[in-house]
GROMACS .gro file of C-alpha atoms in nm:
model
  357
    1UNK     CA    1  -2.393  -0.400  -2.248
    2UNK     CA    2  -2.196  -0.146  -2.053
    3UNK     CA    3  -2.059   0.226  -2.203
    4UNK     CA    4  -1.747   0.324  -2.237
    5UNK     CA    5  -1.551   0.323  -1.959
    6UNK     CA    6  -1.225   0.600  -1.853
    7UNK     CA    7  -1.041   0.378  -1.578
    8UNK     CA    8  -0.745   0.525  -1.404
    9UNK     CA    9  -0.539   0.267  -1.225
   10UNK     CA   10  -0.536   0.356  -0.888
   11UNK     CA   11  -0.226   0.305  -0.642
   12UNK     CA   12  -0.334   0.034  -0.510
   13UNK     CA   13  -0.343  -0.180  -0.818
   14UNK     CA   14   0.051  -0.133  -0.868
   15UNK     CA   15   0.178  -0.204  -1.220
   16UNK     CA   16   0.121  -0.516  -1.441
   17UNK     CA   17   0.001  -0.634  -1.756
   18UNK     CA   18  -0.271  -0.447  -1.897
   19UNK     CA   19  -0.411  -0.802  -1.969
   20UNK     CA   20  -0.412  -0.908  -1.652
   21UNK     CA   21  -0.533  -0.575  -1.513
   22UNK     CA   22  -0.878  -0.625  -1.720
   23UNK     CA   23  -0.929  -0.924  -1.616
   24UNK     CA   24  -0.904  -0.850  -1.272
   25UNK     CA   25  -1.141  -0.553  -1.303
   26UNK     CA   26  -1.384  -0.761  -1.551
   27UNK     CA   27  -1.377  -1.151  -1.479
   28UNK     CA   28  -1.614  -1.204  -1.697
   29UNK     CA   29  -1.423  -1.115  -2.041
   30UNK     CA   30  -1.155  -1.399  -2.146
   31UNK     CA   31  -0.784  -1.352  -2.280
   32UNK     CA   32  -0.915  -1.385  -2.659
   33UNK     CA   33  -1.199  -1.115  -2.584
   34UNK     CA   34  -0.923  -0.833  -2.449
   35UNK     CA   35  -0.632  -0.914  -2.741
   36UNK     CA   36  -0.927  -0.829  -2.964
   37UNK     CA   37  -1.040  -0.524  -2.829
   38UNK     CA   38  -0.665  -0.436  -2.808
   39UNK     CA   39  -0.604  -0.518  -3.196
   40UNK     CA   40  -0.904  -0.320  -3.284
   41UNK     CA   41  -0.815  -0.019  -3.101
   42UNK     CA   42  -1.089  -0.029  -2.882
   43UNK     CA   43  -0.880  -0.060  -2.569
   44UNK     CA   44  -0.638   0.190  -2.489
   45UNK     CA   45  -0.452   0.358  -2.274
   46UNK     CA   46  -0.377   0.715  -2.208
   47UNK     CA   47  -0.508   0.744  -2.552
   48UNK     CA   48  -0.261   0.525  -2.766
   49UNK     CA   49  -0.299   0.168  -2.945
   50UNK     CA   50  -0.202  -0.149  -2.672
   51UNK     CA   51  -0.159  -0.496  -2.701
   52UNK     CA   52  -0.231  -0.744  -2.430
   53UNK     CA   53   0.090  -0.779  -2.268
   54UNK     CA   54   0.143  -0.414  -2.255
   55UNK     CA   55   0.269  -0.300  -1.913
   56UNK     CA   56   0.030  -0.044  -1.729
   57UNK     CA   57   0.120   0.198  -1.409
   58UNK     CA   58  -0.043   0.348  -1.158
   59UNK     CA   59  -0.187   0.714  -1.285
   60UNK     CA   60  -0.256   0.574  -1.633
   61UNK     CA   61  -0.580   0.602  -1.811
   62UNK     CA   62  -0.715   0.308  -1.992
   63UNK     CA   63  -1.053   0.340  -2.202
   64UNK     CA   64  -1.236   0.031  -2.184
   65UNK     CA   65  -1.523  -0.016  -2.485
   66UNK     CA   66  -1.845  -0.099  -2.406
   67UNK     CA   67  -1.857  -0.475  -2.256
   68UNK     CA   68  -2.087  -0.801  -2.218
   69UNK     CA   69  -2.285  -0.876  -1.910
   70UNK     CA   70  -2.115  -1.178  -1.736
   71UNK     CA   71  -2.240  -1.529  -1.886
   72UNK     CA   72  -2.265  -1.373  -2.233
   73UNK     CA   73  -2.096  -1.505  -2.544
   74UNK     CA   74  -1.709  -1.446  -2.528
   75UNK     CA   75  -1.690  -1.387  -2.120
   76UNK     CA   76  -1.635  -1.622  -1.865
   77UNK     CA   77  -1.842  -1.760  -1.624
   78UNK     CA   78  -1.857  -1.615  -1.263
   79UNK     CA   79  -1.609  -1.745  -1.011
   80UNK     CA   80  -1.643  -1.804  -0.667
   81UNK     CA   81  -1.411  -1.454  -0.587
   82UNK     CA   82  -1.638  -1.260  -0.731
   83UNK     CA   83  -1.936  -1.387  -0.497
   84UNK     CA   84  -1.697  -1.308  -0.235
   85UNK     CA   85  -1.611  -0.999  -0.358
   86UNK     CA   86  -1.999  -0.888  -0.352
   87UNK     CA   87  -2.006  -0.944   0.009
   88UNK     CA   88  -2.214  -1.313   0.012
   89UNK     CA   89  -1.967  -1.475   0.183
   90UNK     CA   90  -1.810  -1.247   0.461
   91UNK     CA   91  -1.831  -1.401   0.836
   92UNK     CA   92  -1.991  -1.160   1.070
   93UNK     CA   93  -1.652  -1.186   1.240
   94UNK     CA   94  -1.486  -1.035   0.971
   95UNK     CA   95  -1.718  -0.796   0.895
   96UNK     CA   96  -1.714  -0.676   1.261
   97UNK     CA   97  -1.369  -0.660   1.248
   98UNK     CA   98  -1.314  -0.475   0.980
   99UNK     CA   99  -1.564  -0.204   1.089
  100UNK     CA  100  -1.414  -0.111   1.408
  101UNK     CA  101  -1.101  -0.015   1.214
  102UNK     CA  102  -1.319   0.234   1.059
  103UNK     CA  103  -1.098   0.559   1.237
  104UNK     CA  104  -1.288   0.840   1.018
  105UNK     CA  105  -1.542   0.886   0.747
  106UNK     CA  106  -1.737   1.073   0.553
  107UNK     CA  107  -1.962   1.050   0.273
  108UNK     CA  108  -1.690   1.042   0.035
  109UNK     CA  109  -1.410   0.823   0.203
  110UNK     CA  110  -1.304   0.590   0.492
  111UNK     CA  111  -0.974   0.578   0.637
  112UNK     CA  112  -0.889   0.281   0.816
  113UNK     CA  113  -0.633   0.150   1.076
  114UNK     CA  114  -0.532  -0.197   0.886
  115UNK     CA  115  -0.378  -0.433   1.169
  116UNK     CA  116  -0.105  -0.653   1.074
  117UNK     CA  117  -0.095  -0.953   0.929
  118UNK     CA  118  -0.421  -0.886   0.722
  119UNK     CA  119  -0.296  -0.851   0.371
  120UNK     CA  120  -0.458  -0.541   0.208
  121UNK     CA  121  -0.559  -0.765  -0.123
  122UNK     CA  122  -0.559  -1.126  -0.246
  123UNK     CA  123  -0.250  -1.301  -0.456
  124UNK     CA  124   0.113  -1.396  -0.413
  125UNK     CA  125  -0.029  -1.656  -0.147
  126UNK     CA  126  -0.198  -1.396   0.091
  127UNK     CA  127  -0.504  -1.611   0.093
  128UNK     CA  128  -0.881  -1.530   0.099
  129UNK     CA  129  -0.876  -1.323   0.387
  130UNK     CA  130  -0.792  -0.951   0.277
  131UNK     CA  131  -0.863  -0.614   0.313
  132UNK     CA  132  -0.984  -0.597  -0.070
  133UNK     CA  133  -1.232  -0.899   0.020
  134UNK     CA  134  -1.409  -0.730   0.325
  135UNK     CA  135  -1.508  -0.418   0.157
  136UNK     CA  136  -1.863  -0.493   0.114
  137UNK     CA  137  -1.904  -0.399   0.502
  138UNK     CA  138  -1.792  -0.100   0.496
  139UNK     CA  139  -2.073   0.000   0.266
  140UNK     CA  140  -2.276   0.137   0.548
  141UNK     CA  141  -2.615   0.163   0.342
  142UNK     CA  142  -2.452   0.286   0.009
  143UNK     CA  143  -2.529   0.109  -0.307
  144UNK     CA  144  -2.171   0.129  -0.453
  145UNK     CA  145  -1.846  -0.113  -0.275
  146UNK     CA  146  -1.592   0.129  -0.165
  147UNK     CA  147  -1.279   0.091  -0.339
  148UNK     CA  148  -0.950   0.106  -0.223
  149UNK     CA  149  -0.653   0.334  -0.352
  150UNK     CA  150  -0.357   0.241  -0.196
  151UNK     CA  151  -0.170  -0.053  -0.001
  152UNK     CA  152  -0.029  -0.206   0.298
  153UNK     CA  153   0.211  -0.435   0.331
  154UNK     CA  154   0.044  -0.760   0.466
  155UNK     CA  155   0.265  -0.681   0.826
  156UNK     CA  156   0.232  -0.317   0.834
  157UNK     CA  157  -0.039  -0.177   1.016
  158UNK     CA  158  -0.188   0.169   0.967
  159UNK     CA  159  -0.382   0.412   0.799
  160UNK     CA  160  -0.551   0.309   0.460
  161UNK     CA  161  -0.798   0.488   0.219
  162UNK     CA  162  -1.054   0.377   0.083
  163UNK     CA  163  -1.273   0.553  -0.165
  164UNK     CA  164  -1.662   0.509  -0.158
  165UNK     CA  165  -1.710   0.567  -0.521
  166UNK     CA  166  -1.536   0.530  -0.822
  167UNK     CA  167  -1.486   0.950  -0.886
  168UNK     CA  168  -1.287   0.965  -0.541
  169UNK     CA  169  -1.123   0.652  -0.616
  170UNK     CA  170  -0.966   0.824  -0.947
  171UNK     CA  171  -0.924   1.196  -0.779
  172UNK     CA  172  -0.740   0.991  -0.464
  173UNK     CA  173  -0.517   0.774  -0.723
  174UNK     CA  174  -0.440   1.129  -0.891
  175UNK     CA  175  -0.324   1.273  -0.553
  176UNK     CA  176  -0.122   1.018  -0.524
  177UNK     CA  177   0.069   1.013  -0.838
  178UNK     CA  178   0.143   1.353  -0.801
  179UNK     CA  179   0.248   1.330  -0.429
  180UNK     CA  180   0.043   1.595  -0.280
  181UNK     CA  181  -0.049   1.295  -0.038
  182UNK     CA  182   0.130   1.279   0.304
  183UNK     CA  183   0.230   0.970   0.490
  184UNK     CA  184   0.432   0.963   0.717
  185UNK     CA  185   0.507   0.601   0.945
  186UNK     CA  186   0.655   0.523   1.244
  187UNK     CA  187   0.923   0.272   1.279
  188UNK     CA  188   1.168   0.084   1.593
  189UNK     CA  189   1.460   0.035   1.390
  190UNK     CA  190   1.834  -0.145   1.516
  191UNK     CA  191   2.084   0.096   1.649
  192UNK     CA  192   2.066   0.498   1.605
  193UNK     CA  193   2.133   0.638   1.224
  194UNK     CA  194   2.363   0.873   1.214
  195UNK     CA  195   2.286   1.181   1.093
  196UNK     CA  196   1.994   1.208   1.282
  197UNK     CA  197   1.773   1.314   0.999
  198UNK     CA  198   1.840   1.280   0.641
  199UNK     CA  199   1.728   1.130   0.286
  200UNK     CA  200   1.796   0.777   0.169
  201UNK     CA  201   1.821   0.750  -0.254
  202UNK     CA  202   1.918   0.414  -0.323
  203UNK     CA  203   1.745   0.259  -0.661
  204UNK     CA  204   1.515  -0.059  -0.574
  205UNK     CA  205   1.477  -0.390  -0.816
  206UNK     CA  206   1.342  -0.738  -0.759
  207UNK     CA  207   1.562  -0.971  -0.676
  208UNK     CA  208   1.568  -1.295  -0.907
  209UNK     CA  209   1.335  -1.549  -0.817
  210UNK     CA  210   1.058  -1.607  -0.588
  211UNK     CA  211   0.859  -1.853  -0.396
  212UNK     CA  212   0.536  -2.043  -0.541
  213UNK     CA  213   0.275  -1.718  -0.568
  214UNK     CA  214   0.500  -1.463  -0.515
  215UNK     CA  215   0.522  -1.435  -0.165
  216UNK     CA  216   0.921  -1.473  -0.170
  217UNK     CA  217   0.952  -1.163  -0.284
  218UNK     CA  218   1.167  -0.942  -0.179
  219UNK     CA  219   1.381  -0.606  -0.320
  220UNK     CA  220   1.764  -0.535  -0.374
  221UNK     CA  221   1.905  -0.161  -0.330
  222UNK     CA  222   2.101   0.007  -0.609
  223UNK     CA  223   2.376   0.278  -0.576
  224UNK     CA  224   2.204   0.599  -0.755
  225UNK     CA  225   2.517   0.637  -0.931
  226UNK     CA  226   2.441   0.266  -1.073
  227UNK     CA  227   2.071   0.287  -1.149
  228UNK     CA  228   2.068   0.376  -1.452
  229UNK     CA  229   2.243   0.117  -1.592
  230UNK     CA  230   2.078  -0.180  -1.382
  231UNK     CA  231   1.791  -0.333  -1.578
  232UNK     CA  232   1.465  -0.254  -1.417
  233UNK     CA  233   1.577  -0.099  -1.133
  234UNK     CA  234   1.349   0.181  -1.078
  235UNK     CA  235   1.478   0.546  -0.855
  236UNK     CA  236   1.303   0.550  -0.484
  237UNK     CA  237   1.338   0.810  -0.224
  238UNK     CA  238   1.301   0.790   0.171
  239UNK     CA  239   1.311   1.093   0.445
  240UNK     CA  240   1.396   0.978   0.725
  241UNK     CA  241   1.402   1.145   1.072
  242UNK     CA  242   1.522   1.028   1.494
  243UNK     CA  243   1.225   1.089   1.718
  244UNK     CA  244   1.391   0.883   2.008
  245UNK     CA  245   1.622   0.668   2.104
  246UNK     CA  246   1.709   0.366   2.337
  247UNK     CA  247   2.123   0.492   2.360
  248UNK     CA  248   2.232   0.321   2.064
  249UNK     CA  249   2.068  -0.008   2.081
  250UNK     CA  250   1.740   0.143   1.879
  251UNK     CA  251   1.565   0.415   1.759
  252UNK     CA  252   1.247   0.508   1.708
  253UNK     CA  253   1.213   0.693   1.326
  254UNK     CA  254   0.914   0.854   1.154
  255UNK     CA  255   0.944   0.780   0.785
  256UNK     CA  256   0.811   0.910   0.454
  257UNK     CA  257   0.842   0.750   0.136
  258UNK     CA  258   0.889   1.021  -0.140
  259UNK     CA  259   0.848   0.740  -0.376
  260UNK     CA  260   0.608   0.433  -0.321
  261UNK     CA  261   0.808   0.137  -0.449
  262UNK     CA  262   0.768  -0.251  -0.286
  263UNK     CA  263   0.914  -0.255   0.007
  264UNK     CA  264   1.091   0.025   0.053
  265UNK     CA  265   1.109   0.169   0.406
  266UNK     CA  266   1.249  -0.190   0.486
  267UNK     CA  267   1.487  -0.240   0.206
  268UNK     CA  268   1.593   0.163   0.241
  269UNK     CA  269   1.623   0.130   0.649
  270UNK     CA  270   1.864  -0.230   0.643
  271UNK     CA  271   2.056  -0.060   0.362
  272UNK     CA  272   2.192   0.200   0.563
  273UNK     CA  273   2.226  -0.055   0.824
  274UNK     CA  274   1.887   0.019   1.042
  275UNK     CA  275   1.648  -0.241   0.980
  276UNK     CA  276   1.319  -0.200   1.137
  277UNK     CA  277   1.285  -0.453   1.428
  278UNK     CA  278   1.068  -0.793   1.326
  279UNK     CA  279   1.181  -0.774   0.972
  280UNK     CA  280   1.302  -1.120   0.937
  281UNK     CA  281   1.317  -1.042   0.536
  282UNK     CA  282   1.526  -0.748   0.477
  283UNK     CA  283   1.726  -0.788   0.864
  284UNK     CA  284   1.774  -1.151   0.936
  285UNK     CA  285   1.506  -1.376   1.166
  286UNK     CA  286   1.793  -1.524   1.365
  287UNK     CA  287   1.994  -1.163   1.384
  288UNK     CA  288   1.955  -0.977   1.750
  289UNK     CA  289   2.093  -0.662   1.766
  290UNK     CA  290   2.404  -0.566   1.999
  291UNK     CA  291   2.394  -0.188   1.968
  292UNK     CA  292   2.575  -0.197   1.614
  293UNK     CA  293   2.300  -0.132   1.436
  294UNK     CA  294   2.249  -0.448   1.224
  295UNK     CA  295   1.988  -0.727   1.377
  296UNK     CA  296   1.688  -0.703   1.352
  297UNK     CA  297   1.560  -0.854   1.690
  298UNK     CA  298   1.576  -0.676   2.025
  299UNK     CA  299   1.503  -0.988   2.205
  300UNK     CA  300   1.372  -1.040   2.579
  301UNK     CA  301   1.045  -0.951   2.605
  302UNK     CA  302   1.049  -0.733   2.293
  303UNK     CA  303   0.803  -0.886   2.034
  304UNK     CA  304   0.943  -1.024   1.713
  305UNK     CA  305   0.682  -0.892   1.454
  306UNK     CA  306   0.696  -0.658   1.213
  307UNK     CA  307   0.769  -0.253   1.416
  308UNK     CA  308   0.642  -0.044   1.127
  309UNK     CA  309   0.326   0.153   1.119
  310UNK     CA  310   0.147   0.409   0.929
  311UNK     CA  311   0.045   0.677   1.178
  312UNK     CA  312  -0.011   0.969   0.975
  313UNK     CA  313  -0.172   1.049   0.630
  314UNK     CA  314  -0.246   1.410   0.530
  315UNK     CA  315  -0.455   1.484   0.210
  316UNK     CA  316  -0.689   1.734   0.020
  317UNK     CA  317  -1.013   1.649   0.039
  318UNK     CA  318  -1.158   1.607  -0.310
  319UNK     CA  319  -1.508   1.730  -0.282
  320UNK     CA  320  -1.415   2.008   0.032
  321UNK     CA  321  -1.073   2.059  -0.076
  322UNK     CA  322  -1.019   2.098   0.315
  323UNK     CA  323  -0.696   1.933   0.433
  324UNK     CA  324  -0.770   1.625   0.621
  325UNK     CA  325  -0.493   1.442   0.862
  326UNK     CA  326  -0.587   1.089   1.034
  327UNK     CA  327  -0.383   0.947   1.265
  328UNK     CA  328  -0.382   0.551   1.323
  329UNK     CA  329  -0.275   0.426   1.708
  330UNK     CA  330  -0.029   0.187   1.739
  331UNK     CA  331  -0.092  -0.184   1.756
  332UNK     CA  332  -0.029  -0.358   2.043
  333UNK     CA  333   0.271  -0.516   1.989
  334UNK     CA  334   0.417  -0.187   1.919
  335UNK     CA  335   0.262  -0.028   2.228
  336UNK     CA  336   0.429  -0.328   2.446
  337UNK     CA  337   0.749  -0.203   2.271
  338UNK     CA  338   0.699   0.171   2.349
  339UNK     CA  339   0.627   0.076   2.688
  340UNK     CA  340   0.930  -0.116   2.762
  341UNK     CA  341   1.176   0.104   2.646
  342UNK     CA  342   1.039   0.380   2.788
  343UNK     CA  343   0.884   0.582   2.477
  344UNK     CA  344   0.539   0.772   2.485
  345UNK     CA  345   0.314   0.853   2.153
  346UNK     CA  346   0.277   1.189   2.303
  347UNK     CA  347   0.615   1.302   2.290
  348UNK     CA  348   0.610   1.272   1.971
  349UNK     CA  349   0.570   1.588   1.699
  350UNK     CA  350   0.269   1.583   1.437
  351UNK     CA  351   0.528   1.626   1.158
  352UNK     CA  352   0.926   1.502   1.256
  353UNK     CA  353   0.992   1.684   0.931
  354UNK     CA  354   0.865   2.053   0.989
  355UNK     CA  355   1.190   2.207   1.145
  356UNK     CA  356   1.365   2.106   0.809
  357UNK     CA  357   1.088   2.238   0.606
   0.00000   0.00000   0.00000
């Protein structure tokens, strides 16, 4: 029997059902076991009575009651995820790979440089292979799996936390809610915005529907004067800033999401009429791009996957309180890109942003 647990949910878990959540956290307790120790009061969150369904947010804090071992009367029996999860089943290919993306750590976290197409966790059809799954290698003689506190989406690479216990998990999540957290990505978008540098404010909501596990999903952008009044449509902000340009064919944009809502660098960027380069979602697979600005396909030699990266991510350091920056290289397909049109990483300032600050 465990003790009572605080739990913050981090970033990386997103919101859902605190149902849901628990079970994720604790497969072994079943749906009867958490409505009871919601009805009893012995589950709650940020100090206040729940129920099952209740809907639970990153930065929350949920007190879970003391629970039953796994295989115990009133939990479920372990799944094959969960042997996964502890590292039993990870190919030494994986577990190679995932180590060289290791780009710093310390004895407290481990940033890595996620390459695309690796989704950062399992669901909505991502598959087995994940980010979330291949933690147990990057243990490096600790007892404890790292956790992670933020994601990636599945075809953006770049620089991802992970926390190597559960304190710097919650102080990371914390940093994050209250945006004291720095990223800033780079991006090849369609055509040159205009102004040069400026701040994007349209509200973000799911679009109806989806395909069989999620993975259809994709996010519609609301007029700020209209949010309000659109069910579930939830406020996002994007700064956006020119580093270079190809004339007005394409530009290449660092980006920083004030707000960290689904998708939103690639719904925010083809709303304005910019979408980022490979993003057959938000800017149209079949689209190439004239010099308008709308397409979002260069085409020739130009790859077709996804141009968005996180290069940058600046935070305090919870135990040191030192500011720590790591900065992820580009992938290859971006690199080709840079190449071609004549771009170079160097030229590039640390911060796009600091003139205006």
């Amino acid at each position: 029997m465990s003790s009572v647990q605080m739990i913050t949910v981090s970033e990386a878990e997103g919101e859902s059902r605190l149902d849901r959540w628990l079970k994720k956290r604790f497969p072994q307790l079943t749906q009867g076991a958490v409505e009871k120790m919601c009805r009893t009061g012995q589950c709650r969150v940020d100090g206040a009575r729940v129920k099952a369904n209740s809907r639970i947010a990153p930065g929350m804090e949920v007190r879970v009651p003391p629970l039953p071992a796994a295989g115990a009367e009133g939990t479920a029996p372990e799944r094959r995820s969960d042997a996964r999860r502890e590292g039993r089943e990870i190919p030494a290919s994986d577990a190679e790979m995932i180590q060289r993306c290791v780009l710093w750590k310390d004895e407290h976290i481990i940033a890595l440089n996620k390459p695309p197409g690796l989704p950062s966790q399992g669901g909505s059809g991502q598959g087995d292979r994940h980010v979330d799954g291949l933690l147990d290698a990057l243990k490096f003689g600790y007892k404890d799996r790292p956790k992670m506190v933020h994601r990636l989406d599945k075809d953006t690479s770049g620089v991802l936390l992970i926390a190597r216990t559960d304190r710097i998990a919650r102080a990371l999540s914390e940093a994050f809610r209250l945006k004291t957290t720095r990223k800033i990505y780079w991006a090849a978008v369609a055509g040159l915005p205009n102004p040069k540098m400026g701040t994007i404010r349209y509200g973000l909501v799911k679009a109806p529907g989806h395909g069989r596990g999620g993975e259809g999903e994709k996010m519609i952008c609301i007029h700020p004067a209209k949010i309000a009044a659109t069910p579930d449509a939830k406020r996002a902000t994007t700064d956006y800033a020119v580093i270079d340009a190809l004339g007005t064919r394409c530009a290449w944009v660092g980006l920083v999401p004030i707000t960290g809502r689904t998708h939103q660098l690639r719904a925010h960027m083809a709303e304005i009429g910019h979408p980022i380069i490979g993003d057959g979602k938000y800017g149209g697979s079949g689209q190439e791009n004239l010099g308008d600005g709308w397409g979002a396909q260069l085409g020739g030699e130009i790859s077709r996957k996804l141009h968005l990266h996180a290069r940058t991510i600046s935070f305090d350091h919870p135990i040191t309180k030192k500011r720590i920056t790591v900065t992820a290289p580009l992938p290859e397909h971006m690199k080709r890109t840079w190449k071609t049109v004549g771009w170079n990483e160097g030229d590039a300032p640390e911060d796009p942003f600091a003139e205006e600050e």
